[in-house]
mmCIF file of C-alpha atoms in Angstrom:
data_model
loop_
_atom_site.group_PDB
_atom_site.id
_atom_site.type_symbol
_atom_site.label_atom_id
_atom_site.label_comp_id
_atom_site.label_asym_id
_atom_site.label_seq_id
_atom_site.Cartn_x
_atom_site.Cartn_y
_atom_site.Cartn_z
ATOM 1 C CA GLN R 28 24.763 6.635 26.932
ATOM 2 C CA VAL R 29 22.289 5.075 24.671
ATOM 3 C CA GLN R 30 20.735 1.737 25.156
ATOM 4 C CA LEU R 31 19.944 -0.482 22.100
ATOM 5 C CA VAL R 32 17.412 -3.491 21.763
ATOM 6 C CA GLU R 33 17.492 -5.513 18.650
ATOM 7 C CA SER R 34 14.437 -7.620 17.560
ATOM 8 C CA GLY R 35 13.225 -9.448 14.640
ATOM 9 C CA GLY R 36 15.384 -12.351 14.580
ATOM 10 C CA GLY R 37 14.362 -16.047 14.184
ATOM 11 C CA LEU R 38 14.443 -19.106 12.139
ATOM 12 C CA VAL R 39 13.696 -18.924 8.293
ATOM 13 C CA GLN R 40 14.327 -20.962 5.321
ATOM 14 C CA ALA R 41 17.115 -20.301 2.782
ATOM 15 C CA GLY R 42 15.709 -17.745 0.376
ATOM 16 C CA GLY R 43 13.426 -16.165 2.758
ATOM 17 C CA SER R 44 13.487 -12.809 4.506
ATOM 18 C CA LEU R 45 13.656 -11.031 7.833
ATOM 19 C CA ARG R 46 13.539 -7.479 9.055
ATOM 20 C CA LEU R 47 15.579 -6.675 12.192
ATOM 21 C CA SER R 48 14.931 -3.650 14.304
ATOM 22 C CA CYS R 49 17.169 -1.770 16.604
ATOM 23 C CA ALA R 50 15.349 0.509 18.893
ATOM 24 C CA ALA R 51 17.400 3.273 20.823
ATOM 25 C CA SER R 52 16.564 4.827 24.286
ATOM 26 C CA GLY R 53 18.230 6.963 26.837
ATOM 27 C CA ARG R 54 19.208 9.597 24.349
ATOM 28 C CA THR R 55 18.390 10.248 20.610
ATOM 29 C CA PHE R 56 20.552 8.656 18.051
ATOM 30 C CA SER R 57 19.682 11.033 15.263
ATOM 31 C CA GLY R 58 23.228 12.428 14.992
ATOM 32 C CA TYR R 59 25.044 9.303 15.101
ATOM 33 C CA ALA R 60 25.997 6.745 12.641
ATOM 34 C CA VAL R 61 24.367 3.084 13.026
ATOM 35 C CA GLY R 62 25.698 -0.215 12.009
ATOM 36 C CA TRP R 63 24.879 -3.899 11.998
ATOM 37 C CA PHE R 64 27.484 -6.455 12.718
ATOM 38 C CA ARG R 65 27.225 -10.292 12.926
ATOM 39 C CA GLN R 66 28.853 -13.129 14.546
ATOM 40 C CA ALA R 67 28.478 -16.701 13.390
ATOM 41 C CA PRO R 68 29.376 -19.617 15.718
ATOM 42 C CA GLY R 69 33.043 -20.023 15.862
ATOM 43 C CA LYS R 70 33.914 -16.902 13.866
ATOM 44 C CA GLU R 71 34.953 -13.298 14.784
ATOM 45 C CA ARG R 72 32.304 -10.551 14.633
ATOM 46 C CA GLU R 73 32.146 -9.053 11.074
ATOM 47 C CA PHE R 74 30.659 -5.768 9.721
ATOM 48 C CA ALA R 75 27.475 -6.214 7.745
ATOM 49 C CA ALA R 76 25.914 -2.751 6.976
ATOM 50 C CA ALA R 77 26.024 0.837 8.052
ATOM 51 C CA ILE R 78 24.371 4.046 7.690
ATOM 52 C CA THR R 79 25.163 7.667 8.366
ATOM 53 C CA TRP R 80 23.296 9.916 10.628
ATOM 54 C CA SER R 81 21.492 11.556 7.743
ATOM 55 C CA GLY R 82 20.467 8.215 6.100
ATOM 56 C CA SER R 83 22.826 8.548 3.169
ATOM 57 C CA PRO R 84 25.317 7.024 2.271
ATOM 58 C CA THR R 85 25.024 3.446 3.331
ATOM 59 C CA TYR R 86 27.763 0.874 3.373
ATOM 60 C CA TYR R 87 27.538 -2.875 3.165
ATOM 61 C CA ALA R 88 29.850 -5.892 3.347
ATOM 62 C CA ASP R 89 30.270 -7.504 -0.015
ATOM 63 C CA SER R 90 28.646 -10.710 1.302
ATOM 64 C CA VAL R 91 25.301 -8.914 1.770
ATOM 65 C CA LYS R 92 25.337 -6.202 -0.849
ATOM 66 C CA GLY R 93 22.198 -6.456 -3.136
ATOM 67 C CA ARG R 94 20.377 -8.730 -0.502
ATOM 68 C CA PHE R 95 20.293 -6.514 2.809
ATOM 69 C CA THR R 96 19.173 -2.888 3.170
ATOM 70 C CA ILE R 97 19.947 -0.752 6.235
ATOM 71 C CA SER R 98 17.716 2.150 6.971
ATOM 72 C CA ARG R 99 16.732 4.478 9.992
ATOM 73 C CA ASP R 100 13.751 6.468 11.094
ATOM 74 C CA ASN R 101 15.070 9.128 13.415
ATOM 75 C CA ALA R 102 11.793 10.164 14.584
ATOM 76 C CA LYS R 103 11.163 6.754 16.025
ATOM 77 C CA ASN R 104 14.834 6.368 17.252
ATOM 78 C CA THR R 105 14.894 2.985 15.285
ATOM 79 C CA ALA R 106 17.126 1.483 12.643
ATOM 80 C CA TYR R 107 16.353 -1.499 10.423
ATOM 81 C CA LEU R 108 18.009 -4.168 8.500
ATOM 82 C CA GLN R 109 16.113 -5.637 5.822
ATOM 83 C CA MET R 110 17.372 -9.074 4.937
ATOM 84 C CA ASN R 111 16.351 -10.832 1.638
ATOM 85 C CA SER R 112 17.339 -13.980 -0.050
ATOM 86 C CA LEU R 113 18.766 -15.443 3.141
ATOM 87 C CA LYS R 114 21.435 -18.078 2.915
ATOM 88 C CA SER R 115 22.560 -20.542 5.477
ATOM 89 C CA GLU R 116 25.974 -18.583 5.742
ATOM 90 C CA ASP R 117 23.966 -15.656 7.126
ATOM 91 C CA THR R 118 23.146 -17.639 10.240
ATOM 92 C CA ALA R 119 24.700 -15.491 12.965
ATOM 93 C CA VAL R 120 23.919 -13.250 16.075
ATOM 94 C CA TYR R 121 23.338 -9.825 14.843
ATOM 95 C CA TYR R 122 24.130 -6.792 16.696
ATOM 96 C CA CYS R 123 23.173 -3.164 16.381
ATOM 97 C CA VAL R 124 25.692 -0.614 17.200
ATOM 98 C CA VAL R 125 25.727 3.364 17.390
ATOM 99 C CA GLY R 126 28.678 5.602 17.169
ATOM 100 C CA ARG R 127 30.046 8.892 16.265
ATOM 101 C CA THR R 128 31.261 8.080 12.810
ATOM 102 C CA ILE R 129 31.235 4.804 10.536
ATOM 103 C CA PRO R 130 34.957 4.153 11.047
ATOM 104 C CA THR R 131 34.670 4.338 14.784
ATOM 105 C CA LEU R 132 31.459 2.346 15.216
ATOM 106 C CA HIS R 133 33.111 -0.545 17.012
ATOM 107 C CA LEU R 134 33.768 2.028 19.885
ATOM 108 C CA GLY R 135 30.136 2.806 20.296
ATOM 109 C CA SER R 136 27.176 1.484 22.176
ATOM 110 C CA TRP R 137 26.237 -2.073 21.333
ATOM 111 C CA GLY R 138 23.005 -3.943 21.728
ATOM 112 C CA GLN R 139 22.510 -7.384 23.028
ATOM 113 C CA GLY R 140 22.181 -9.143 19.906
ATOM 114 C CA THR R 141 19.343 -11.041 18.148
ATOM 115 C CA GLN R 142 19.676 -14.636 16.759
ATOM 116 C CA VAL R 143 19.130 -15.232 13.063
ATOM 117 C CA THR R 144 19.165 -18.874 11.840
ATOM 118 C CA VAL R 145 18.715 -19.852 8.073
ATOM 119 C CA SER R 146 17.902 -23.393 7.387
ATOM 120 C CA SER R 147 18.900 -24.904 4.065
#
């Protein structure tokens, strides 16, 4: 079982940037897909971005495409989500997840989440 710890969340003004990190321990995640989901207050959890085990291709929700970039460093067992041009609607708890494939990410191992708050 892999354990995931997200970090890098916080309070930022609209238009600003944050970089989230997802550190894995317990087992290597180099052969697994990694994704970021988010859940805003009163809303269901939604997909934000995902990356295959090799680092390519990557996938993004339309709402974040062009602003967010997902990446991974398998040597460091860490994945990242670079978030630029943040908007108030990006405010949410962001979760990292590791799974066998991108379509089955929701069945994988989840982190505890990190809060991102964007002030307008």
